[in-house]
Amino acid sequence: MSALSESIDTLRTNERQWRAFTSTSRRCAVMAPPGSGKTKLLAARAAHDLATAITPPQGAACITLTNPAADELRRRMEALGARRGSVVFVGTVHAFVLNCVVTPFAAAAGLSTGHRTVIASDAQRGSIMRDCIAAVYPDTEDVRAVPSTIARFRKMLATDAEWELAGPRIRSVAELYEQRLAEEQLTDFDGLVALAVRLVEEHEFVRRTLTTRYSRVYVDEYQDLAPGLDRLVQALCFDDTLDCRLFAVGDPDQAVYGWTGSRPELLDELTSRPGVDVVRLTVNYRCREEIVRRSERLLTVDRELTGNRPGGEVRAELAPQGFADQIDHTIAQVRRLASAVPLERIAVLGSTHALCSEAATGLRAAGIPARVKDADYRSTPATMLVERLAAWAVLGRESSGQQLGRLLAAWRALLGPLADRPNQRSLVACLLDQDPDRTAVSFIDQVRALRLDTAMSTGGRPDDVAALAALRATYSGPAAPVELVDLANRSSGRGRVQIMTTLACKGLEFDAVVILGADQGRIPSWLARSSMELAEERRKFYVAVTRARDSLLITYSGFTVNPYGRRFYDGPSPFLHQMNLIPQPYS
Ligand SMILES: Nc1ncnc2c1ncn2[C@@H]1O[C@H](COP(=O)(O)OP(=O)(O)OP(=O)(O)O)[C@@H](O)[C@H]1O
């Protein structure tokens, strides 16, 4: 039986999943809690449609928010045998906007000069923004909030009336900033999204060509789409004169990207539009029942969710000596679990990168191998591919879980026309090289020299260029891991406890989870003041809690310490009371 048939058969066992899988509506929205099989359903539905209902040259676009989530979706679809090719797009919304909307249509619609779109690097954006602020504000004024305010308004595609609310000086800086980018033939992601929305909303030929090519659109994590991206989906999938179907999945209780302008209500708005078939899933297949029961206490509305696996352990432990003490509790927990659970199936989550690296130092000092996600360099398509190539080269197909054909397809997708046949042959030769002296850094250099660097810098991908440089630096510093196997293990995380922020754990699952630092001021963050910000902190914690399949430990001290050593005795996180893990405080 094929992997796709097997996956479809498991969906058959759940009446609601099956209803969504077989929905014949042109627009289907699946609202579902963590672990209820949203991504599984979306991958199976897309793979099945590609095999049975979509005939080339028509294709499909499968869109999600972040690079790791896109990588996971691509992996799941490939495992189901979904065909890959020029008419199937699987990637992030920003990659869709750049490669499928702006690059092919902006010049034809008269909205660009026809030059290649170059995305400004973080450094370029920062420097231009500083210049523009200096041109509008006097030196004496506190301008720290200006860039984030402008970013928020640009992400929400603010109307004239909304810009007026922001004030004339903010608007002037925003206009100057966009003008400077244009003069230097640069753009940024917010500019790209705004341009794509204009192209799709104002030009019928763009809508028609796009929907002829991508006759089905699949969106994972819909609740996290920023408003501009929601407008793109509306323009393509809610125009009855076009033949474009939508299959969207999401969970408003997992909306954690408020700073991008996304709102949890977007998914509710989608489901209340006419002609949308709404399916609500209620079984959490991931977490054992005790974890489901405790996690649901964090929500304001009872969703009547059930777990599908009995048992489970949820504990909160007081570490009275402070954060270092919490790390000791974590070490004890990892040691307790280690005989039964592979280390890579254990996650340690902290609210900030700083807490995560402190935890990694503590675990490593105790002799426990640990990997901090995104600590040294960003997970971009280029760095993730280099890690996967190293895994295949060192561990082989069986142990690495990587297939050469898929790696080459990913290589071609990344390099475009630069990945000609001789280039691919050189890559395979590099992967087959058995030189025992090869280090991680020499492998990285070899792969980058195979036109990877050139493709990234000429292809307008400054994030990948910066991330590749940081990847090299990670393996070339004086105390850096030098072995190629260290790089190879990075993609699977094999043999290492996985440490990451509560934001970065989204979409992942582990047998056991430890959440560190559940103290007021950290969870929720002291920076969250408004009710909207506090609600997002609660959702972030809910996402973290629901990553655990079997056991969950949450540590707290009842106080936090700021960088100057001052203690704040604000008590444990209120979420621990909410989950009924510690008694309610006296009011
Ligand atoms: N019908 C089913 N039978 C058995 N297992 C299932 C079923 N549906 C989903 N699962 C399993 O449940 C787990 C969670 O699935 P998946 O990652 O797709 O959930 P999700 O809803 O996308 O989660 P999240 O929103 O938390 O990221 C996976 O291990 C998946 O294989």
mmCIF file of C-alpha atoms in Angstrom, residues 130-329:
data_model
loop_
_atom_site.group_PDB
_atom_site.id
_atom_site.type_symbol
_atom_site.label_atom_id
_atom_site.label_comp_id
_atom_site.label_asym_id
_atom_site.label_seq_id
_atom_site.Cartn_x
_atom_site.Cartn_y
_atom_site.Cartn_z
ATOM 1 C CA ARG A 130 17.918 55.688 10.374
ATOM 2 C CA ASP A 131 18.617 58.236 7.616
ATOM 3 C CA CYS A 132 14.911 58.814 7.020
ATOM 4 C CA ILE A 133 14.170 59.262 10.721
ATOM 5 C CA ALA A 134 17.053 61.757 11.003
ATOM 6 C CA ALA A 135 15.583 63.711 8.096
ATOM 7 C CA VAL A 136 12.238 64.140 9.876
ATOM 8 C CA TYR A 137 12.856 64.097 13.647
ATOM 9 C CA PRO A 138 15.167 66.394 15.656
ATOM 10 C CA ASP A 139 18.169 64.715 17.369
ATOM 11 C CA THR A 140 16.712 65.368 20.786
ATOM 12 C CA GLU A 141 13.590 63.278 20.298
ATOM 13 C CA ASP A 142 13.170 59.650 21.431
ATOM 14 C CA VAL A 143 12.540 57.796 18.158
ATOM 15 C CA ARG A 144 12.901 54.208 19.357
ATOM 16 C CA ALA A 145 9.277 53.328 18.589
ATOM 17 C CA VAL A 146 9.276 54.848 15.079
ATOM 18 C CA PRO A 147 10.582 51.825 13.064
ATOM 19 C CA SER A 148 8.216 49.346 14.739
ATOM 20 C CA THR A 149 5.232 51.683 14.312
ATOM 21 C CA ILE A 150 6.016 52.100 10.625
ATOM 22 C CA ALA A 151 6.503 48.360 10.226
ATOM 23 C CA ARG A 152 3.106 47.699 11.843
ATOM 24 C CA PHE A 153 1.275 50.144 9.569
ATOM 25 C CA ARG A 154 3.013 48.883 6.441
ATOM 26 C CA LYS A 155 2.252 45.249 7.340
ATOM 27 C CA MET A 156 -1.424 46.016 7.805
ATOM 28 C CA LEU A 157 -1.465 47.852 4.429
ATOM 29 C CA ALA A 158 -2.815 50.904 6.208
ATOM 30 C CA THR A 159 -5.290 53.114 4.400
ATOM 31 C CA ASP A 160 -4.839 56.902 4.186
ATOM 32 C CA ALA A 161 -7.169 57.331 7.154
ATOM 33 C CA GLU A 162 -5.145 54.860 9.210
ATOM 34 C CA TRP A 163 -1.845 56.570 8.335
ATOM 35 C CA GLU A 164 -3.406 59.802 9.486
ATOM 36 C CA LEU A 165 -3.957 58.253 12.888
ATOM 37 C CA ALA A 166 -0.251 57.387 13.006
ATOM 38 C CA GLY A 167 0.589 61.090 12.585
ATOM 39 C CA PRO A 168 2.210 63.151 9.803
ATOM 40 C CA ARG A 169 5.822 62.600 10.862
ATOM 41 C CA ILE A 170 5.491 58.808 10.964
ATOM 42 C CA ARG A 171 3.918 58.911 7.550
ATOM 43 C CA SER A 172 6.668 61.145 6.155
ATOM 44 C CA VAL A 173 9.364 58.766 7.400
ATOM 45 C CA ALA A 174 7.489 55.812 5.861
ATOM 46 C CA GLU A 175 7.198 57.601 2.512
ATOM 47 C CA LEU A 176 10.847 58.656 2.531
ATOM 48 C CA TYR A 177 11.884 55.104 3.414
ATOM 49 C CA GLU A 178 9.952 53.606 0.488
ATOM 50 C CA GLN A 179 11.294 56.284 -1.851
ATOM 51 C CA ARG A 180 14.909 55.566 -0.795
ATOM 52 C CA LEU A 181 14.441 51.821 -1.270
ATOM 53 C CA ALA A 182 13.035 52.429 -4.753
ATOM 54 C CA GLU A 183 15.915 54.797 -5.675
ATOM 55 C CA GLU A 184 18.407 52.111 -4.706
ATOM 56 C CA GLN A 185 16.377 49.497 -6.626
ATOM 57 C CA LEU A 186 15.707 47.611 -3.430
ATOM 58 C CA THR A 187 12.593 46.356 -1.756
ATOM 59 C CA ASP A 188 11.694 44.642 1.512
ATOM 60 C CA PHE A 189 9.174 41.929 2.399
ATOM 61 C CA ASP A 190 6.441 44.375 3.396
ATOM 62 C CA GLY A 191 6.924 46.272 0.132
ATOM 63 C CA LEU A 192 6.736 43.008 -1.800
ATOM 64 C CA VAL A 193 3.466 42.005 -0.138
ATOM 65 C CA ALA A 194 1.945 45.441 -0.794
ATOM 66 C CA LEU A 195 3.015 45.237 -4.441
ATOM 67 C CA ALA A 196 1.641 41.708 -4.809
ATOM 68 C CA VAL A 197 -1.715 42.776 -3.341
ATOM 69 C CA ARG A 198 -1.901 45.673 -5.828
ATOM 70 C CA LEU A 199 -1.014 43.377 -8.713
ATOM 71 C CA VAL A 200 -3.636 40.818 -7.824
ATOM 72 C CA GLU A 201 -6.407 43.212 -6.787
ATOM 73 C CA GLU A 202 -5.998 45.720 -9.619
ATOM 74 C CA HIS A 203 -5.080 43.518 -12.591
ATOM 75 C CA GLU A 204 -7.481 40.941 -13.876
ATOM 76 C CA PHE A 205 -4.854 39.373 -16.177
ATOM 77 C CA VAL A 206 -2.675 38.689 -13.118
ATOM 78 C CA ARG A 207 -5.545 36.969 -11.301
ATOM 79 C CA ARG A 208 -6.453 34.944 -14.381
ATOM 80 C CA THR A 209 -2.900 33.822 -15.178
ATOM 81 C CA LEU A 210 -2.135 32.983 -11.553
ATOM 82 C CA THR A 211 -5.280 30.948 -11.031
ATOM 83 C CA THR A 212 -4.816 29.131 -14.325
ATOM 84 C CA ARG A 213 -1.398 28.084 -13.119
ATOM 85 C CA TYR A 214 -2.312 27.444 -9.465
ATOM 86 C CA SER A 215 -5.879 26.224 -9.620
ATOM 87 C CA ARG A 216 -5.772 25.126 -5.987
ATOM 88 C CA VAL A 217 -4.378 26.999 -3.036
ATOM 89 C CA TYR A 218 -3.624 25.225 0.251
ATOM 90 C CA VAL A 219 -2.804 27.342 3.293
ATOM 91 C CA ASP A 220 -1.417 25.945 6.563
ATOM 92 C CA GLU A 221 -1.540 28.050 9.780
ATOM 93 C CA TYR A 222 -4.065 30.487 8.279
ATOM 94 C CA GLN A 223 -4.408 32.311 11.618
ATOM 95 C CA ASP A 224 -0.873 33.656 11.186
ATOM 96 C CA LEU A 225 -1.322 35.260 7.771
ATOM 97 C CA ALA A 226 -0.759 38.985 7.835
ATOM 98 C CA PRO A 227 -3.650 41.060 6.429
ATOM 99 C CA GLY A 228 -1.995 41.559 3.021
ATOM 100 C CA LEU A 229 -1.682 37.842 2.522
ATOM 101 C CA ASP A 230 -5.289 37.291 3.526
ATOM 102 C CA ARG A 231 -6.244 39.820 0.843
ATOM 103 C CA LEU A 232 -4.256 37.873 -1.744
ATOM 104 C CA VAL A 233 -6.133 34.690 -0.842
ATOM 105 C CA GLN A 234 -9.440 36.544 -1.023
ATOM 106 C CA ALA A 235 -8.673 38.025 -4.450
ATOM 107 C CA LEU A 236 -7.646 34.651 -5.874
ATOM 108 C CA CYS A 237 -10.051 32.252 -4.189
ATOM 109 C CA PHE A 238 -13.231 34.294 -3.626
ATOM 110 C CA ASP A 239 -13.731 35.601 -7.153
ATOM 111 C CA ASP A 240 -16.480 33.446 -8.660
ATOM 112 C CA THR A 241 -15.383 34.239 -12.209
ATOM 113 C CA LEU A 242 -12.114 32.381 -11.551
ATOM 114 C CA ASP A 243 -11.613 28.672 -11.053
ATOM 115 C CA CYS A 244 -9.467 28.575 -7.946
ATOM 116 C CA ARG A 245 -10.144 26.405 -4.926
ATOM 117 C CA LEU A 246 -9.006 27.001 -1.363
ATOM 118 C CA PHE A 247 -8.206 24.478 1.360
ATOM 119 C CA ALA A 248 -7.107 26.259 4.540
ATOM 120 C CA VAL A 249 -6.307 24.931 7.997
ATOM 121 C CA GLY A 250 -5.581 26.811 11.193
ATOM 122 C CA ASP A 251 -6.274 27.421 14.855
ATOM 123 C CA PRO A 252 -7.027 30.893 16.264
ATOM 124 C CA ASP A 253 -5.732 29.710 19.649
ATOM 125 C CA GLN A 254 -2.280 29.261 18.120
ATOM 126 C CA ALA A 255 -1.990 32.760 16.621
ATOM 127 C CA VAL A 256 1.404 34.008 17.838
ATOM 128 C CA TYR A 257 2.652 36.430 15.196
ATOM 129 C CA GLY A 258 0.801 39.583 16.234
ATOM 130 C CA TRP A 259 3.878 41.723 15.445
ATOM 131 C CA THR A 260 3.426 40.858 11.759
ATOM 132 C CA GLY A 261 -0.044 42.382 11.837
ATOM 133 C CA SER A 262 -1.815 39.004 11.866
ATOM 134 C CA ARG A 263 -4.984 38.686 13.938
ATOM 135 C CA PRO A 264 -6.542 35.461 15.258
ATOM 136 C CA GLU A 265 -9.900 36.785 14.046
ATOM 137 C CA LEU A 266 -8.755 36.382 10.404
ATOM 138 C CA LEU A 267 -9.571 32.694 10.512
ATOM 139 C CA ASP A 268 -12.986 33.353 12.058
ATOM 140 C CA GLU A 269 -13.629 35.918 9.326
ATOM 141 C CA LEU A 270 -12.649 33.381 6.679
ATOM 142 C CA THR A 271 -15.009 30.772 8.098
ATOM 143 C CA SER A 272 -17.913 33.222 8.229
ATOM 144 C CA ARG A 273 -17.684 34.103 4.521
ATOM 145 C CA PRO A 274 -20.458 32.656 2.392
ATOM 146 C CA GLY A 275 -19.725 29.428 0.563
ATOM 147 C CA VAL A 276 -16.991 28.249 2.933
ATOM 148 C CA ASP A 277 -17.345 24.670 4.146
ATOM 149 C CA VAL A 278 -16.160 24.788 7.759
ATOM 150 C CA VAL A 279 -14.960 21.654 9.505
ATOM 151 C CA ARG A 280 -13.991 21.669 13.176
ATOM 152 C CA LEU A 281 -11.750 18.867 14.412
ATOM 153 C CA THR A 282 -11.896 17.961 18.073
ATOM 154 C CA VAL A 283 -9.469 15.086 18.657
ATOM 155 C CA ASN A 284 -5.902 15.779 19.706
ATOM 156 C CA TYR A 285 -3.850 12.773 18.530
ATOM 157 C CA ARG A 286 -0.553 14.103 19.796
ATOM 158 C CA CYS A 287 -0.891 14.823 23.495
ATOM 159 C CA ARG A 288 -1.907 12.295 26.109
ATOM 160 C CA GLU A 289 -5.208 13.051 27.823
ATOM 161 C CA GLU A 290 -3.723 14.683 30.925
ATOM 162 C CA ILE A 291 -1.807 17.159 28.750
ATOM 163 C CA VAL A 292 -4.926 17.928 26.696
ATOM 164 C CA ARG A 293 -6.999 18.444 29.852
ATOM 165 C CA ARG A 294 -4.472 20.820 31.478
ATOM 166 C CA SER A 295 -3.725 22.736 28.288
ATOM 167 C CA GLU A 296 -7.387 23.394 27.575
ATOM 168 C CA ARG A 297 -7.625 25.262 30.887
ATOM 169 C CA LEU A 298 -5.515 27.976 29.265
ATOM 170 C CA LEU A 299 -8.251 28.750 26.759
ATOM 171 C CA THR A 300 -11.099 31.139 27.332
ATOM 172 C CA VAL A 301 -13.651 29.116 25.366
ATOM 173 C CA ASP A 302 -14.376 25.438 25.962
ATOM 174 C CA ARG A 303 -13.727 23.650 22.659
ATOM 175 C CA GLU A 304 -14.742 20.206 23.976
ATOM 176 C CA LEU A 305 -11.505 18.660 22.820
ATOM 177 C CA THR A 306 -10.595 15.115 23.571
ATOM 178 C CA GLY A 307 -7.303 13.301 23.707
ATOM 179 C CA ASN A 308 -6.896 10.049 21.891
ATOM 180 C CA ARG A 309 -4.151 8.615 24.094
ATOM 181 C CA PRO A 310 -4.771 7.963 27.804
ATOM 182 C CA GLY A 311 -2.384 8.931 30.612
ATOM 183 C CA GLY A 312 0.338 11.528 30.382
ATOM 184 C CA GLU A 313 2.256 13.447 33.004
ATOM 185 C CA VAL A 314 2.106 17.182 33.722
ATOM 186 C CA ARG A 315 4.067 18.677 36.614
ATOM 187 C CA ALA A 316 5.203 22.102 37.782
ATOM 188 C CA GLU A 317 8.380 22.118 39.898
ATOM 189 C CA LEU A 318 9.505 24.935 42.146
ATOM 190 C CA ALA A 319 13.234 25.693 41.819
ATOM 191 C CA PRO A 320 13.622 28.163 44.715
ATOM 192 C CA GLN A 321 17.235 29.145 43.965
ATOM 193 C CA GLY A 322 16.448 30.781 40.626
ATOM 194 C CA PHE A 323 17.005 30.061 36.966
ATOM 195 C CA ALA A 324 20.219 28.002 37.430
ATOM 196 C CA ASP A 325 18.221 25.822 39.821
ATOM 197 C CA GLN A 326 15.557 25.413 37.114
ATOM 198 C CA ILE A 327 18.266 24.169 34.758
ATOM 199 C CA ASP A 328 19.301 21.619 37.425
ATOM 200 C CA HIS A 329 15.681 20.401 37.570
#
